[in-house]
XYZ file of N, CA and C in Angstrom:
294
model
N 99.196 -105.422 -62.399
C 97.963 -105.518 -63.185
C 96.931 -105.467 -62.123
N 95.542 -104.864 -62.171
C 94.717 -105.041 -61.156
C 93.940 -106.362 -61.452
N 93.418 -106.788 -60.262
C 92.504 -107.833 -60.288
C 91.122 -107.616 -60.184
N 90.506 -108.448 -60.990
C 88.817 -108.329 -60.960
C 88.133 -109.126 -59.745
N 87.227 -108.489 -59.057
C 86.561 -107.406 -59.470
C 87.280 -106.264 -58.967
N 87.153 -105.284 -59.650
C 87.699 -103.803 -59.376
C 86.729 -103.076 -58.277
N 87.429 -102.568 -57.373
C 86.749 -101.834 -56.224
C 86.155 -100.511 -56.673
N 85.121 -99.962 -56.434
C 84.571 -98.865 -56.572
C 85.808 -97.820 -56.573
N 85.717 -96.721 -57.429
C 86.888 -95.708 -57.689
C 87.651 -96.039 -58.798
N 87.833 -97.272 -59.210
C 88.769 -97.714 -60.396
C 88.199 -97.113 -61.553
N 88.792 -97.088 -62.648
C 88.632 -96.564 -63.951
C 88.337 -97.608 -65.075
N 87.088 -97.208 -65.676
C 86.749 -98.455 -66.601
C 87.048 -97.746 -68.090
N 87.847 -98.455 -68.832
C 87.994 -97.824 -70.273
C 87.106 -98.453 -71.316
N 86.440 -97.799 -72.086
C 85.703 -98.236 -72.901
C 85.892 -98.011 -74.461
N 86.193 -98.906 -75.243
C 86.257 -98.811 -76.712
C 85.166 -98.704 -77.361
N 84.748 -97.516 -77.759
C 83.535 -97.340 -78.485
C 82.445 -96.335 -77.692
N 81.877 -95.201 -78.365
C 81.208 -94.284 -77.385
C 79.795 -94.359 -77.939
N 79.267 -95.236 -78.309
C 77.748 -95.300 -78.849
C 76.865 -95.542 -77.726
N 75.634 -95.863 -78.077
C 74.581 -95.889 -77.269
C 74.839 -96.917 -76.038
N 75.366 -98.170 -76.450
C 75.692 -99.143 -75.313
C 76.761 -98.809 -74.359
N 77.604 -98.067 -75.082
C 78.652 -97.405 -74.158
C 78.186 -96.564 -73.265
N 77.252 -95.717 -73.754
C 76.507 -94.695 -72.933
C 75.973 -95.525 -71.665
N 75.116 -96.332 -71.826
C 74.442 -97.169 -70.826
C 75.253 -97.733 -69.905
N 76.430 -98.474 -70.451
C 77.488 -99.070 -69.728
C 78.165 -97.989 -68.701
N 78.389 -96.757 -69.276
C 79.097 -95.730 -68.490
C 78.241 -95.037 -67.499
N 76.855 -94.908 -67.843
C 76.038 -94.578 -66.758
C 75.904 -95.457 -65.593
N 75.778 -96.951 -66.009
C 75.688 -97.947 -64.770
C 77.117 -97.908 -63.802
N 78.194 -98.040 -64.704
C 79.372 -97.864 -64.081
C 79.461 -96.601 -63.081
N 78.974 -95.336 -63.650
C 79.140 -94.408 -62.686
C 78.240 -94.493 -61.406
N 77.083 -94.964 -61.679
C 76.324 -95.250 -60.503
C 76.937 -96.130 -59.512
N 77.939 -97.164 -59.771
C 78.460 -98.184 -59.120
C 79.782 -97.439 -58.400
N 79.991 -96.242 -58.700
C 81.062 -95.602 -58.207
C 82.667 -95.753 -59.006
N 82.320 -95.984 -60.233
C 83.567 -96.074 -61.264
C 83.821 -94.913 -62.071
N 84.785 -94.616 -62.321
C 85.277 -93.503 -63.387
C 85.052 -94.023 -64.735
N 84.823 -93.445 -65.764
C 84.871 -94.100 -67.197
C 85.494 -92.957 -68.192
N 86.396 -93.791 -68.851
C 87.030 -93.099 -69.974
C 86.764 -93.657 -71.245
N 86.139 -92.955 -72.219
C 85.848 -93.612 -73.446
C 86.876 -93.234 -74.677
N 87.029 -94.119 -75.484
C 87.854 -93.913 -76.630
C 86.983 -93.983 -77.894
N 86.951 -93.052 -78.844
C 85.694 -93.001 -79.828
C 86.261 -91.820 -80.789
N 86.123 -91.924 -82.007
C 86.515 -90.843 -83.004
C 85.651 -89.916 -83.236
N 84.481 -90.023 -82.563
C 83.306 -88.895 -82.550
C 83.463 -87.940 -81.321
N 83.729 -86.942 -81.565
C 83.864 -85.844 -80.339
C 82.775 -85.504 -79.571
N 81.458 -85.812 -80.101
C 80.384 -85.645 -79.468
C 79.520 -86.998 -79.275
N 80.543 -88.226 -78.825
C 79.833 -89.466 -78.841
C 78.785 -89.637 -77.739
N 77.746 -90.471 -77.817
C 76.768 -90.500 -76.641
C 77.498 -91.035 -75.360
N 78.292 -91.798 -75.493
C 78.866 -92.299 -74.120
C 80.009 -91.103 -73.664
N 80.596 -90.509 -74.589
C 81.570 -89.483 -74.080
C 80.722 -88.285 -73.247
N 79.445 -87.947 -73.682
C 78.780 -87.102 -73.018
C 78.236 -87.362 -71.624
N 78.535 -88.641 -71.153
C 78.138 -88.883 -69.592
C 79.249 -89.518 -69.039
N 80.306 -89.708 -69.625
C 81.613 -90.428 -69.161
C 82.498 -89.248 -68.261
N 83.345 -89.644 -67.687
C 84.233 -88.941 -66.831
C 85.126 -87.960 -67.924
N 85.573 -88.860 -68.918
C 86.415 -88.098 -70.052
C 86.409 -89.072 -71.358
N 86.816 -88.337 -72.466
C 86.678 -89.013 -73.580
C 88.233 -88.882 -74.327
N 88.720 -89.813 -74.970
C 89.969 -89.701 -75.898
C 89.165 -89.742 -77.337
N 89.299 -88.700 -77.924
C 89.003 -88.439 -79.568
C 89.964 -88.919 -80.378
N 89.868 -90.192 -80.931
C 90.742 -90.701 -81.760
C 90.329 -92.049 -82.469
N 90.943 -92.326 -83.565
C 90.400 -93.628 -84.177
C 90.941 -94.864 -83.195
N 90.014 -95.926 -83.304
C 90.162 -97.161 -82.705
C 91.630 -97.753 -82.792
N 92.352 -97.355 -83.652
C 93.722 -98.035 -83.987
C 94.907 -97.141 -83.752
N 94.419 -96.009 -83.179
C 95.464 -94.782 -83.127
C 96.542 -95.387 -81.820
N 97.698 -95.667 -82.006
C 98.482 -96.110 -81.076
C 98.783 -95.327 -79.700
N 98.816 -93.851 -80.069
C 98.960 -93.035 -78.901
C 97.625 -92.894 -77.838
N 96.256 -93.018 -78.749
C 95.140 -92.940 -78.068
C 95.101 -94.254 -77.440
N 95.529 -95.338 -77.753
C 95.290 -96.619 -77.145
C 96.401 -96.676 -75.865
N 97.425 -96.167 -76.078
C 98.442 -96.280 -74.845
C 97.877 -95.320 -73.776
N 97.243 -94.139 -74.194
C 96.489 -93.318 -73.098
C 95.333 -93.775 -72.602
N 94.608 -94.579 -73.291
C 93.487 -95.276 -72.547
C 94.158 -96.474 -71.746
N 95.149 -97.206 -72.184
C 95.558 -98.256 -71.314
C 96.219 -97.854 -69.963
N 96.790 -96.498 -70.014
C 97.412 -95.937 -68.824
C 96.204 -95.293 -68.105
N 95.308 -94.932 -68.378
C 94.037 -94.257 -67.682
C 93.276 -95.190 -67.095
N 93.156 -96.395 -67.491
C 92.051 -97.288 -67.150
C 92.652 -98.552 -66.493
N 91.840 -98.851 -65.371
C 92.300 -100.277 -64.514
C 91.843 -101.381 -65.512
N 90.794 -101.322 -66.169
C 90.278 -102.262 -67.195
C 89.707 -101.693 -68.263
N 89.831 -102.487 -69.508
C 89.434 -101.809 -70.632
C 88.397 -102.922 -71.227
N 87.196 -102.417 -71.800
C 86.460 -103.529 -72.432
C 86.014 -102.567 -73.782
N 85.049 -103.263 -74.406
C 84.685 -102.718 -75.807
C 82.994 -102.818 -75.822
N 82.478 -101.724 -76.371
C 80.968 -101.857 -76.584
C 80.443 -102.235 -77.800
N 81.245 -102.678 -78.655
C 80.658 -103.312 -80.120
C 81.615 -104.248 -80.558
N 81.187 -105.208 -81.321
C 82.099 -106.260 -81.873
C 83.052 -105.822 -82.942
N 82.846 -104.750 -83.416
C 83.677 -104.298 -84.575
C 84.951 -103.528 -84.457
N 85.169 -103.446 -83.084
C 86.404 -102.728 -82.771
C 87.725 -103.700 -83.273
N 88.796 -103.131 -83.819
C 89.793 -103.945 -84.392
C 90.362 -104.607 -83.216
N 90.541 -106.012 -83.946
C 91.130 -106.960 -82.846
C 92.464 -106.454 -82.629
N 93.269 -105.865 -83.610
C 94.426 -105.548 -83.311
C 94.627 -104.550 -82.167
N 93.744 -103.526 -82.023
C 93.656 -102.695 -81.039
C 93.534 -103.375 -79.704
N 92.645 -104.443 -79.336
C 92.568 -105.004 -78.423
C 93.807 -105.776 -77.956
N 94.577 -106.369 -79.001
C 95.815 -107.058 -78.737
C 96.830 -106.258 -78.426
N 96.947 -104.930 -78.927
C 97.979 -103.934 -78.493
C 97.857 -103.502 -77.081
N 96.435 -103.313 -76.544
C 96.161 -102.980 -75.198
C 96.746 -104.024 -74.334
N 96.265 -105.273 -74.679
C 96.686 -106.407 -73.735
C 98.147 -106.634 -73.737
N 98.869 -106.492 -74.952
C 100.248 -106.777 -74.933
C 101.106 -105.473 -74.169
N 100.461 -104.377 -74.180
C 101.022 -103.293 -73.353
C 100.821 -103.372 -71.789
N 100.252 -104.602 -71.460
C 99.868 -104.787 -70.093
C 98.539 -104.420 -69.633
N 97.562 -103.899 -70.364
C 96.362 -103.366 -70.029
C 95.619 -104.692 -69.601
N 94.517 -104.527 -68.540
C 93.708 -105.724 -68.290
C 92.594 -105.487 -69.267
N 92.203 -106.480 -70.178
C 91.178 -106.313 -71.138
C 90.049 -107.397 -70.834
N 88.955 -106.904 -70.701
C 88.092 -108.143 -70.406
C 86.764 -107.790 -71.187
N 86.083 -108.707 -71.899
C 84.569 -108.382 -72.725
C 83.625 -107.980 -71.787
């Protein structure tokens, strides 16, 4: 499991692809991080500026597995992400940080 702080070149996973995720993705990219978004909307604001996007529901087990494997750390951009999704990521060994 990676340790914080992560070095540039690491991948940040974000649950949620709205405007806050967009701003976070842009800032992370400027700092040298890759960003992968998980959001159900294929044309999400954050997905348009991130390295990649997984288009799926927030509680999709396969999508959560893919996000956890792709990212060195996972965070979320809004408070209504299902807690069970965050727990699933953590139980699978993903580093989850608010």
